[in-house]
XYZ file of C-alpha atoms in Angstrom:
657
model
C 35.707 35.963 79.395
C 34.625 39.221 77.820
C 34.850 40.877 81.218
C 38.510 39.840 81.598
C 39.396 41.144 78.142
C 37.866 44.523 78.996
C 40.020 44.725 82.115
C 43.095 44.001 80.022
C 42.214 46.777 77.580
C 41.618 49.245 80.461
C 44.921 48.302 82.070
C 46.728 48.683 78.713
C 45.121 52.072 78.179
C 46.100 53.235 81.690
C 49.660 52.043 81.158
C 49.890 53.853 77.806
C 48.494 57.049 79.362
C 50.997 56.891 82.239
C 53.869 56.374 79.797
C 52.732 59.332 77.673
C 52.429 61.498 80.783
C 55.935 60.543 81.901
C 57.409 61.374 78.488
C 55.596 64.731 78.463
C 56.891 65.631 81.918
C 60.453 64.668 81.043
C 60.278 66.773 77.880
C 58.945 69.760 79.794
C 61.716 69.406 82.380
C 64.381 69.241 79.682
C 63.229 72.349 77.835
C 62.320 74.383 80.922
C 65.707 73.774 82.568
C 67.364 75.471 79.626
C 65.569 78.722 80.412
C 66.125 79.018 84.169
C 66.888 82.627 85.100
C 68.928 83.534 88.167
C 67.245 85.840 90.665
C 68.167 89.447 89.976
C 67.815 92.049 92.692
C 67.692 94.791 90.073
C 64.638 93.294 88.375
C 62.943 92.623 91.716
C 63.443 96.214 92.868
C 62.204 97.605 89.567
C 59.083 95.465 89.974
C 58.414 96.850 93.470
C 59.245 100.432 92.437
C 57.987 100.723 88.836
C 58.481 104.512 88.662
C 62.192 104.349 89.403
C 63.123 105.461 85.896
C 60.914 108.551 85.925
C 62.462 111.988 86.402
C 60.311 112.485 89.472
C 62.417 112.330 92.612
C 61.236 110.230 95.515
C 60.339 112.075 98.672
C 61.971 110.507 101.718
C 60.257 110.051 105.020
C 62.418 112.138 107.356
C 61.273 110.137 110.348
C 62.927 107.067 108.856
C 65.732 108.408 106.685
C 66.407 111.979 107.847
C 69.703 113.175 109.307
C 70.196 113.560 113.055
C 70.053 117.331 113.520
C 71.870 117.395 116.878
C 74.993 115.931 115.216
C 75.023 117.998 112.004
C 77.600 120.449 113.360
C 80.265 117.698 113.663
C 82.687 117.597 110.736
C 85.658 115.321 109.885
C 88.973 116.933 110.725
C 91.955 114.579 111.147
C 94.669 117.018 110.047
C 97.503 117.710 112.507
C 96.734 120.592 114.865
C 100.205 121.448 116.164
C 103.792 121.149 115.039
C 104.029 117.909 113.076
C 107.429 117.311 111.421
C 107.875 115.139 108.347
C 109.592 111.818 109.200
C 113.358 111.763 108.909
C 114.951 109.505 106.293
C 117.442 108.258 108.896
C 115.141 106.172 111.050
C 115.909 103.861 113.969
C 115.341 100.781 111.819
C 112.709 98.651 110.135
C 109.520 97.131 111.543
C 107.979 94.190 109.726
C 104.746 92.583 110.889
C 102.545 89.532 110.380
C 98.814 90.092 110.888
C 96.483 87.223 111.749
C 92.703 87.411 111.752
C 89.783 88.484 109.622
C 88.840 91.732 107.922
C 88.183 93.839 111.021
C 91.308 92.652 112.844
C 93.453 93.369 109.795
C 92.133 96.908 109.375
C 92.576 97.806 113.022
C 96.039 96.249 113.231
C 97.382 98.170 110.236
C 96.375 101.471 111.842
C 98.184 100.518 115.052
C 101.332 99.497 113.173
C 101.562 102.862 111.409
C 101.066 104.668 114.723
C 103.807 102.610 116.409
C 106.191 103.262 113.519
C 105.651 106.986 113.964
C 106.138 106.667 117.740
C 109.456 104.800 117.358
C 110.658 106.776 114.313
C 110.893 103.523 112.362
C 110.441 102.550 108.728
C 107.411 100.320 108.292
C 107.570 97.403 105.896
C 104.195 96.748 104.237
C 102.496 94.342 106.675
C 101.928 90.734 105.660
C 98.281 89.653 105.879
C 98.483 85.957 106.693
C 94.986 85.158 105.477
C 95.843 86.218 101.913
C 99.352 84.886 101.391
C 100.251 82.738 98.396
C 100.228 79.631 100.590
C 96.473 80.126 101.059
C 95.864 79.521 97.361
C 95.140 83.094 96.250
C 95.845 84.369 92.768
C 99.443 84.870 91.692
C 98.535 88.433 90.641
C 98.492 89.704 94.235
C 100.721 89.865 97.265
C 99.189 89.549 100.711
C 98.577 93.301 101.257
C 97.648 94.150 97.678
C 95.031 91.372 97.670
C 92.839 93.773 99.637
C 94.354 97.266 99.678
C 96.063 99.667 97.273
C 99.769 99.649 98.157
C 100.732 102.715 96.142
C 97.997 104.894 97.651
C 98.865 103.648 101.129
C 102.519 104.677 100.773
C 101.800 107.985 99.036
C 99.090 109.239 101.415
C 101.229 108.539 104.482
C 104.518 109.920 103.169
C 104.287 112.894 105.554
C 103.622 110.623 108.530
C 105.743 107.484 108.245
C 108.418 106.063 105.964
C 106.954 102.945 104.322
C 108.716 100.455 102.056
C 107.366 97.418 100.239
C 110.010 94.999 101.550
C 113.197 94.798 103.569
C 116.483 95.606 101.802
C 118.128 92.606 100.166
C 120.998 92.461 102.676
C 118.510 91.993 105.532
C 116.188 89.415 103.974
C 118.541 86.465 104.520
C 118.990 87.348 108.189
C 115.216 87.475 108.617
C 114.859 84.011 107.069
C 117.353 82.773 109.680
C 115.254 84.423 112.428
C 118.170 86.560 113.612
C 116.010 89.584 114.485
C 114.052 89.978 117.735
C 110.335 89.322 117.443
C 107.549 90.529 119.726
C 103.945 89.409 120.091
C 102.238 92.437 121.676
C 98.714 92.416 123.086
C 96.031 94.709 121.761
C 96.234 96.577 125.087
C 99.962 97.298 124.860
C 100.849 100.799 126.055
C 103.206 103.285 124.370
C 105.646 102.761 127.273
C 105.993 99.090 126.283
C 107.270 100.092 122.857
C 109.516 102.874 124.129
C 111.125 100.761 126.885
C 111.053 97.255 125.413
C 110.930 97.459 121.615
C 112.892 100.648 120.876
C 116.222 99.488 122.451
C 116.062 96.255 120.419
C 115.197 98.224 117.287
C 118.211 100.519 117.692
C 120.494 97.573 118.342
C 119.313 95.103 115.667
C 117.944 97.680 113.180
C 115.060 95.291 112.434
C 112.208 94.182 114.689
C 109.326 91.840 113.941
C 105.803 92.088 115.339
C 103.220 89.299 115.317
C 99.720 90.754 115.689
C 96.917 88.348 116.536
C 94.412 90.182 118.722
C 93.104 92.734 116.245
C 95.575 95.411 117.308
C 98.880 96.043 119.043
C 98.314 99.389 120.795
C 95.793 100.377 123.424
C 92.769 102.247 122.154
C 92.650 105.214 124.524
C 95.870 107.238 124.664
C 96.735 110.210 126.923
C 95.553 113.661 125.751
C 99.175 114.547 124.983
C 99.152 111.888 122.245
C 96.123 113.229 120.352
C 98.215 113.582 117.198
C 98.780 109.821 117.197
C 95.021 109.291 117.430
C 94.505 111.568 114.451
C 97.159 109.564 112.610
C 95.031 106.469 113.202
C 92.116 108.281 111.574
C 94.169 109.325 108.556
C 95.258 105.717 108.075
C 91.803 104.137 108.478
C 89.653 106.700 106.675
C 92.023 108.019 103.992
C 95.126 105.897 103.372
C 93.603 102.401 103.635
C 91.835 102.378 100.296
C 90.728 99.121 98.724
C 92.312 98.182 95.435
C 90.527 99.821 92.465
C 88.645 96.695 91.322
C 87.027 96.278 94.759
C 86.294 99.993 95.060
C 84.631 100.179 91.641
C 82.402 97.158 92.200
C 81.442 98.340 95.682
C 80.318 101.745 94.392
C 78.530 100.014 91.510
C 76.572 97.995 94.068
C 75.560 101.217 95.820
C 74.363 102.642 92.490
C 72.274 99.523 91.839
C 70.692 99.773 95.273
C 69.766 103.409 94.647
C 68.716 102.909 91.013
C 65.110 102.480 92.125
C 65.149 105.971 93.626
C 64.623 104.552 97.122
C 66.924 104.787 100.154
C 68.290 101.582 101.615
C 69.265 100.278 105.035
C 72.352 98.159 105.768
C 72.165 95.400 108.359
C 75.057 93.316 109.659
C 73.898 90.365 111.818
C 77.262 89.940 113.555
C 76.638 86.194 113.927
C 80.250 84.985 114.071
C 81.206 81.682 115.653
C 84.080 83.067 117.755
C 82.070 85.845 119.393
C 79.090 83.545 119.964
C 81.399 81.048 121.668
C 83.076 83.787 123.700
C 79.762 84.913 125.198
C 78.212 81.453 125.530
C 75.251 81.889 123.169
C 75.101 78.233 122.064
C 71.611 77.497 123.405
C 70.095 80.142 121.127
C 70.871 77.861 118.175
C 69.918 74.303 117.302
C 71.479 70.965 116.432
C 74.896 71.101 114.837
C 75.335 74.846 115.408
C 75.127 74.385 119.181
C 77.800 71.688 119.045
C 80.089 73.865 116.921
C 79.786 76.828 119.275
C 80.469 74.663 122.321
C 83.489 73.075 120.636
C 84.918 76.500 119.864
C 84.188 77.706 123.404
C 86.126 74.719 124.799
C 89.081 75.719 122.593
C 88.971 79.330 123.851
C 88.901 78.105 127.454
C 91.877 75.837 126.796
C 93.801 78.745 125.237
C 93.128 80.919 128.279
C 91.083 83.492 126.351
C 87.945 82.667 128.376
C 88.039 82.235 132.156
C 84.578 80.775 132.552
C 82.663 77.509 132.517
C 81.945 75.631 129.324
C 78.174 75.374 129.780
C 76.407 78.596 130.671
C 72.821 79.803 130.542
C 72.571 81.416 127.108
C 69.156 82.920 127.839
C 70.479 84.833 130.848
C 73.410 86.009 128.708
C 70.917 87.183 126.118
C 68.931 89.145 128.722
C 72.199 90.705 129.849
C 72.834 91.981 126.312
C 75.815 89.691 125.694
C 74.217 87.791 122.799
C 73.292 89.182 119.374
C 69.888 90.277 118.194
C 68.477 87.589 115.945
C 67.468 88.603 112.387
C 63.812 87.970 113.236
C 64.031 90.395 116.165
C 65.719 93.036 114.016
C 62.926 92.712 111.438
C 60.278 93.237 114.125
C 62.135 96.267 115.476
C 62.323 97.844 112.031
C 58.624 97.257 111.460
C 57.876 98.802 114.843
C 59.881 101.864 113.803
C 57.635 102.217 110.761
C 59.789 100.857 107.940
C 57.426 99.429 105.289
C 57.709 95.867 104.054
C 59.160 97.044 100.712
C 62.164 98.692 102.378
C 65.427 97.758 100.667
C 67.743 96.079 103.196
C 71.310 95.165 102.328
C 72.569 92.144 104.270
C 76.258 92.606 105.063
C 78.614 89.930 106.327
C 80.566 87.409 104.279
C 79.382 84.578 106.540
C 76.316 84.363 108.789
C 76.542 81.597 111.373
C 73.253 79.725 111.295
C 72.664 80.106 107.569
C 69.475 80.909 105.732
C 67.298 79.321 108.405
C 67.910 82.305 110.684
C 67.387 84.796 107.869
C 64.053 83.377 106.689
C 61.879 85.337 109.195
C 63.592 88.600 108.238
C 63.101 87.832 104.546
C 59.407 87.173 105.223
C 59.059 90.608 106.838
C 61.117 92.454 104.207
C 60.982 90.966 100.733
C 63.700 93.250 99.357
C 66.484 91.708 101.434
C 69.520 91.615 99.132
C 73.218 90.855 99.417
C 76.254 90.862 97.164
C 75.259 87.604 95.447
C 71.972 89.096 94.228
C 73.458 92.477 93.264
C 76.491 91.128 91.397
C 76.900 88.458 88.765
C 79.156 85.459 89.297
C 81.532 86.858 86.699
C 81.905 90.164 88.546
C 82.719 88.386 91.796
C 85.097 85.874 90.217
C 86.995 88.672 88.451
C 87.870 90.165 91.852
C 89.686 87.071 93.058
C 91.651 86.750 89.824
C 92.991 83.612 88.130
C 93.682 80.868 90.671
C 95.565 77.601 90.332
C 93.454 74.433 90.603
C 93.520 72.742 93.989
C 93.929 68.974 94.499
C 90.567 67.225 94.753
C 89.572 66.125 98.240
C 88.247 62.692 97.289
C 86.844 60.481 100.012
C 88.314 56.988 99.792
C 86.667 53.914 101.291
C 88.860 51.621 103.427
C 90.556 48.764 101.579
C 88.462 45.522 101.485
C 89.681 42.665 103.667
C 91.255 39.624 102.034
C 89.477 36.270 102.082
C 92.018 34.742 104.489
C 91.456 37.617 106.938
C 87.707 36.985 106.870
C 88.239 33.267 107.517
C 90.539 33.995 110.468
C 88.006 36.380 111.967
C 85.285 33.740 111.602
C 87.386 31.124 113.398
C 88.179 33.508 116.252
C 84.566 34.606 116.663
C 83.842 32.064 119.471
C 81.425 29.140 119.904
C 78.320 28.729 117.812
C 75.497 29.763 117.561
C 76.888 33.213 116.806
C 74.910 36.402 116.368
C 74.938 38.075 113.015
C 77.796 40.547 112.578
C 76.854 44.254 112.829
C 76.129 45.997 109.544
C 79.068 47.814 107.974
C 79.520 51.514 108.658
C 77.717 53.704 106.185
C 80.264 55.516 104.025
C 80.408 59.320 104.169
C 79.670 60.591 100.692
C 81.310 63.587 99.064
C 78.246 65.823 99.276
C 78.171 65.234 103.046
C 81.816 66.200 103.426
C 81.327 69.611 101.860
C 80.728 72.551 104.196
C 82.318 73.924 107.352
C 80.441 71.507 109.660
C 81.121 68.228 107.808
C 83.844 67.103 110.205
C 81.281 66.642 112.976
C 79.845 63.674 111.059
C 83.151 61.811 111.122
C 85.149 62.716 114.227
C 85.084 64.585 117.514
C 88.055 66.813 116.760
C 87.894 69.658 114.276
C 90.421 69.043 111.482
C 92.803 71.615 110.097
C 91.347 73.752 107.291
C 91.664 72.238 103.838
C 93.289 74.144 100.951
C 89.842 75.075 99.648
C 88.809 76.419 103.068
C 91.980 78.542 103.204
C 91.094 79.972 99.813
C 87.504 80.655 100.902
C 88.813 82.542 103.960
C 90.851 84.761 101.643
C 87.793 85.346 99.462
C 85.835 86.466 102.529
C 88.219 89.404 102.917
C 87.050 90.687 99.535
C 83.379 90.052 100.310
C 83.757 91.917 103.617
C 85.389 94.812 101.757
C 82.393 95.060 99.399
C 80.001 94.941 102.353
C 82.055 97.615 104.116
C 81.767 100.018 101.184
C 78.007 99.515 100.900
C 77.415 99.786 104.657
C 79.346 103.054 104.944
C 77.334 104.556 102.079
C 73.945 103.270 103.326
C 71.179 105.734 104.173
C 70.652 103.955 107.507
C 72.576 101.327 109.453
C 71.330 98.785 111.990
C 74.094 96.671 113.596
C 73.051 93.318 115.011
C 76.017 92.724 117.306
C 78.471 95.499 118.157
C 80.033 96.527 121.468
C 80.135 92.844 122.383
C 82.769 93.347 125.081
C 85.116 90.678 123.747
C 87.938 93.159 123.253
C 88.186 92.346 119.538
C 87.274 94.900 116.861
C 84.011 94.066 115.135
C 82.767 94.820 111.621
C 79.790 96.932 112.699
C 81.955 98.987 115.039
C 84.361 99.915 112.236
C 81.473 100.875 109.942
C 79.871 102.979 112.695
C 83.212 104.715 113.293
C 83.717 105.648 109.643
C 80.121 106.858 109.280
C 80.583 108.909 112.449
C 83.782 110.415 111.067
C 82.529 111.191 107.559
C 78.885 112.109 108.335
C 78.174 112.176 112.051
C 74.531 113.014 111.360
C 73.948 109.885 109.242
C 71.225 107.614 110.570
C 72.984 104.929 112.620
C 71.066 102.973 115.242
C 73.075 102.175 118.393
C 70.593 100.061 120.321
C 71.092 98.719 123.840
C 70.645 94.943 123.534
C 69.821 94.615 127.233
C 66.920 97.045 126.875
C 65.760 95.356 123.657
C 65.823 91.927 125.343
C 63.668 93.274 128.180
C 61.203 94.699 125.659
C 60.945 91.389 123.807
C 60.393 89.517 127.060
C 57.291 91.639 127.585
C 55.720 90.617 124.262
C 57.423 87.279 123.543
C 54.059 85.523 123.040
C 52.667 88.272 120.797
C 55.730 89.339 118.824
C 53.824 89.677 115.549
C 50.849 91.426 117.164
C 52.437 93.843 119.651
C 50.519 96.457 121.558
C 50.784 100.124 120.851
C 52.600 100.890 124.116
C 55.283 98.355 123.237
C 55.796 99.894 119.790
C 56.056 103.371 121.284
C 58.689 102.120 123.743
C 60.710 100.609 120.878
C 60.489 103.802 118.827
C 61.541 105.932 121.779
C 64.559 103.780 122.578
C 65.807 103.427 118.994
C 65.263 107.086 118.127
C 67.165 108.136 121.243
C 69.993 105.798 120.235
C 70.501 107.906 117.101
C 71.572 111.023 119.010
C 73.477 111.852 122.197
C 72.268 108.835 124.202
C 73.538 106.308 121.693
C 76.596 108.465 121.098
C 77.423 108.349 124.811
C 76.951 104.567 125.044
C 79.107 104.003 121.969
C 81.929 105.997 123.506
C 81.800 104.205 126.869
C 81.454 100.653 125.549
C 83.206 100.627 122.182
C 86.039 103.149 122.332
C 88.042 101.379 125.093
C 88.271 98.328 122.797
C 88.580 100.010 119.397
C 89.397 103.660 118.837
C 88.245 103.446 115.217
C 84.691 102.648 116.337
C 84.413 106.076 118.004
C 87.146 108.436 116.733
C 85.713 111.496 118.459
C 86.508 114.126 119.703
C 90.116 113.734 118.472
C 89.304 113.421 114.747
C 86.466 115.932 114.401
C 85.637 119.572 114.804
C 82.416 121.425 115.467
C 80.942 124.226 113.396
C 79.420 126.866 115.676
C 75.622 126.714 115.709
C 72.799 128.507 117.442
C 72.211 125.555 119.775
C 74.744 125.280 122.582
C 76.325 121.857 123.006
C 76.702 120.473 126.515
C 79.840 118.562 127.335
C 79.320 114.972 128.491
C 82.069 113.293 130.496
C 82.593 109.624 131.231
C 83.342 108.027 134.581
C 87.082 108.506 134.061
C 86.650 112.239 133.444
C 87.220 111.835 129.715
C 85.081 114.111 127.506
C 83.015 111.874 125.238
C 80.742 114.485 123.643
C 80.978 118.230 123.187
C 84.752 118.474 123.552
C 85.490 118.980 119.854
C 87.543 121.929 118.673
C 86.042 124.654 116.523
C 86.399 124.023 112.803
C 88.705 126.241 110.706
C 87.101 129.217 108.963
C 87.606 127.754 105.486
C 85.618 124.683 106.491
C 82.753 126.809 107.817
C 82.594 128.845 104.590
C 82.685 125.737 102.394
C 79.927 124.112 104.431
C 77.753 127.235 104.328
C 78.123 127.454 100.541
C 77.289 123.783 100.127
C 74.237 124.043 102.371
C 72.979 127.046 100.380
C 73.286 125.138 97.101
C 71.562 122.080 98.588
C 68.662 124.216 99.820
C 68.232 125.803 96.384
C 68.314 122.421 94.629
C 65.853 120.862 97.061
C 63.490 123.811 96.648
C 63.660 123.496 92.850
C 63.074 119.753 93.098
C 60.024 120.293 95.290
C 58.595 122.874 92.873
C 59.202 120.580 89.901
C 57.565 117.726 91.740
C 54.418 119.687 92.533
C 54.193 121.087 88.994
C 54.535 117.671 87.347
C 51.913 116.030 89.547
C 48.226 116.536 88.936
C 46.157 117.382 92.059
C 44.575 113.932 92.109
C 47.987 112.316 91.779
C 49.317 114.397 94.688
C 46.439 113.238 96.873
C 46.935 109.629 95.811
C 50.693 109.785 96.482
C 50.268 111.360 99.905
C 47.580 108.862 100.888
C 49.759 105.954 99.736
C 52.728 107.296 101.704
C 50.665 107.677 104.839
C 49.263 104.185 104.364
C 52.740 102.678 104.072
C 54.051 104.643 107.056
C 51.004 103.819 109.168
C 50.806 100.161 108.120
C 47.460 99.296 109.678
C 47.917 95.566 109.079
C 51.022 95.606 111.243
C 49.461 97.518 114.139
C 45.849 96.399 114.645
C 45.649 98.227 117.987
C 46.424 101.610 116.449
C-alpha cells in the first residue's frame, strides 16, 4: 500500500514538473517573439567586414575586380555623326502602340518604336505598357508608362529626334475607341521596308496607325550600314532617354551605396531561370516535381501557338550539354570559387522571380554567405512606397461545395444497387487557402492553368519595379556573371540588356561572357568531384572565363546576341576608340560585318577630357597608396598581405594546389 502511494506522489510530481515546463516554454515564446529582428544585409556585411568604417581604403584584387585593359580605349559615343535634321512639326501622322511582355521586352520595344517613328516621320504617342495599366490593379498615381519610366525626361531628351506626345488629340480619341484606324502586329524581325511599303501609306491616309508589339521588339536588330544613325538613335533612347522615375532611381542608387558601404566590391548575378525560356529550350528534366510539370505545360502551350516547332518531350541533359539550358546557381558558385573569389564575396542576386525558388539557390548561398537581394537591402516600407497606394482587391476565398439535402442522399442510397454494398469512397479533401496561394497552386486542382487572378496581375506589375531596381544595381556592379544570356530564343533577355549598357558606358568593366557549352563539358569531366576539383580543371575554368572578358567573349556576344537584340551589343555603331599604343585588329563575322575594331576615332575633346581624368585618377590612387602605407604599421602590412594571399589562395578549396 505504501508502495502504491509513492508511485502516486512520483506521478503527481512528474505531472507538476511537466506543467511548469510547458508554462515556462510558452512564456519564453511569447516574450521572445516580440523581439524578432528581420535579417539585415547591412549588419551582416558590417560583421564580415568590421573595418568598413575606417578611413583606410580597401585594396582590390585586380585579378578579380580589375578592368579589362584591351577594352579601355572604347568610349560611349551615340551622338549623330552626319547631317541629322530636327524633326518637322508637320509629320505624316500619329503612331500609338500597345506593348506586351516583361521588363526586357518593354525596354527593347520602346527603343524600336522611337526608331520607327523617326523612319516614318511620325509623331509617337507615349506607348501603353499593358502589364502596368490601371486594369492590372496598380496605383491610381501612375499611368502605364509613368509606372516605370519618367515621361517628362523621355520627351525632353528625344525632342531633337522624334516628336512625342502624351496622348492622341481629343478629336481622334473617339475614332480610336471605335477601332477606325488600321492596326499592325509586326514581328520583332520586321525590316525597314515593311514599314516604308506597308505602314507608311496607311499612316498618310488615316493619319493614325496602331502597333501591337508582343515579341520584345518590332524592328530587326541588324540594319544596313547606311542606317547607322538609326542604330545610334536606339542607343540614345535606351541609355539616355529611358530613365526610371525618380523614386526608383533614388532607391536603386541607395542600394548600390549600401552594397559598397563595407568598402568591398560586389558582383551581380542574374540566374535567368524564367519559365518561358526554360520551356522553349526543353530544360524540364533539370528540375523536379511540380516545376517539371509547369515547364512541360508551358512548352505544350508554345507548341500549340506555333512558337516552337519541336516535340514536347526532349532530352534536357543533351540540351544542357549543347549550351541551350542555363547554368544552375550551384554551378555558378563553383565557377566563381574556381576563379578565386573568396567565400565572403558580396554577390547581388538579380531577378524579380527565380523559377525553382530557394531550393536552387541554397547551394550558392552555402558557398557565398553574403548573397543578398533587394529584400535584404531594402525595408518593406521602402519597397511598398515605390508601388504607391493601391485599392484593396476582392478576397479569393475558397468555398466548399454545397451539402446535399437529405432527400438526395436517400435517393442515392436507393439507386446504389443490391446489398451488400461496399462502403462509399471518402469525400474529397478540401483545398485550403494556404494551398491555393502561389503560382503553382492550380496544379493541385485542375489540369488546365487558370487565368491570372487580380492579385497575380498586380504582382506582375510589381515585378517591373523590382526588375528596374535589379537593373540599376547590375549595371553599377563591379563584376557581372550572367546565368542565361544568348539563349537563342529570339527574345531580349535581362542579362543581355545589362551587358549591353555596361559595354556602352564602360566597355572595360568586368563582365563574364561564358560559353555554356564549354562550361557543360568542363563539369562533365568533374561531375563526381565538383567540390574537390583537380588543379588542371580549375586552370581550364580560369582560362576560359578570363578569355571571355576580352575579345573572345566580345566576339561571341556579337555573333550570338546582336542578331536578336541590338541593345545587347551596341558596338561599333554607338562607340568610338581613343588612339592607343596597342594596335587593334579588326574582327569580322561570317557575314562580313565588323564586330570588333571597326569603331571610329573619338573626337579630340573626348580624348582631352579622358586624359585629364586619367591623370587625376592616377594622382589620387598614388596618394591613397601612400596614405595606406603610412597609416599601417609594418606588422600590420605583413598581416594584411598574408591574409589577402590566404583568401585569394583558399587552400581549403583547392587541396591539390
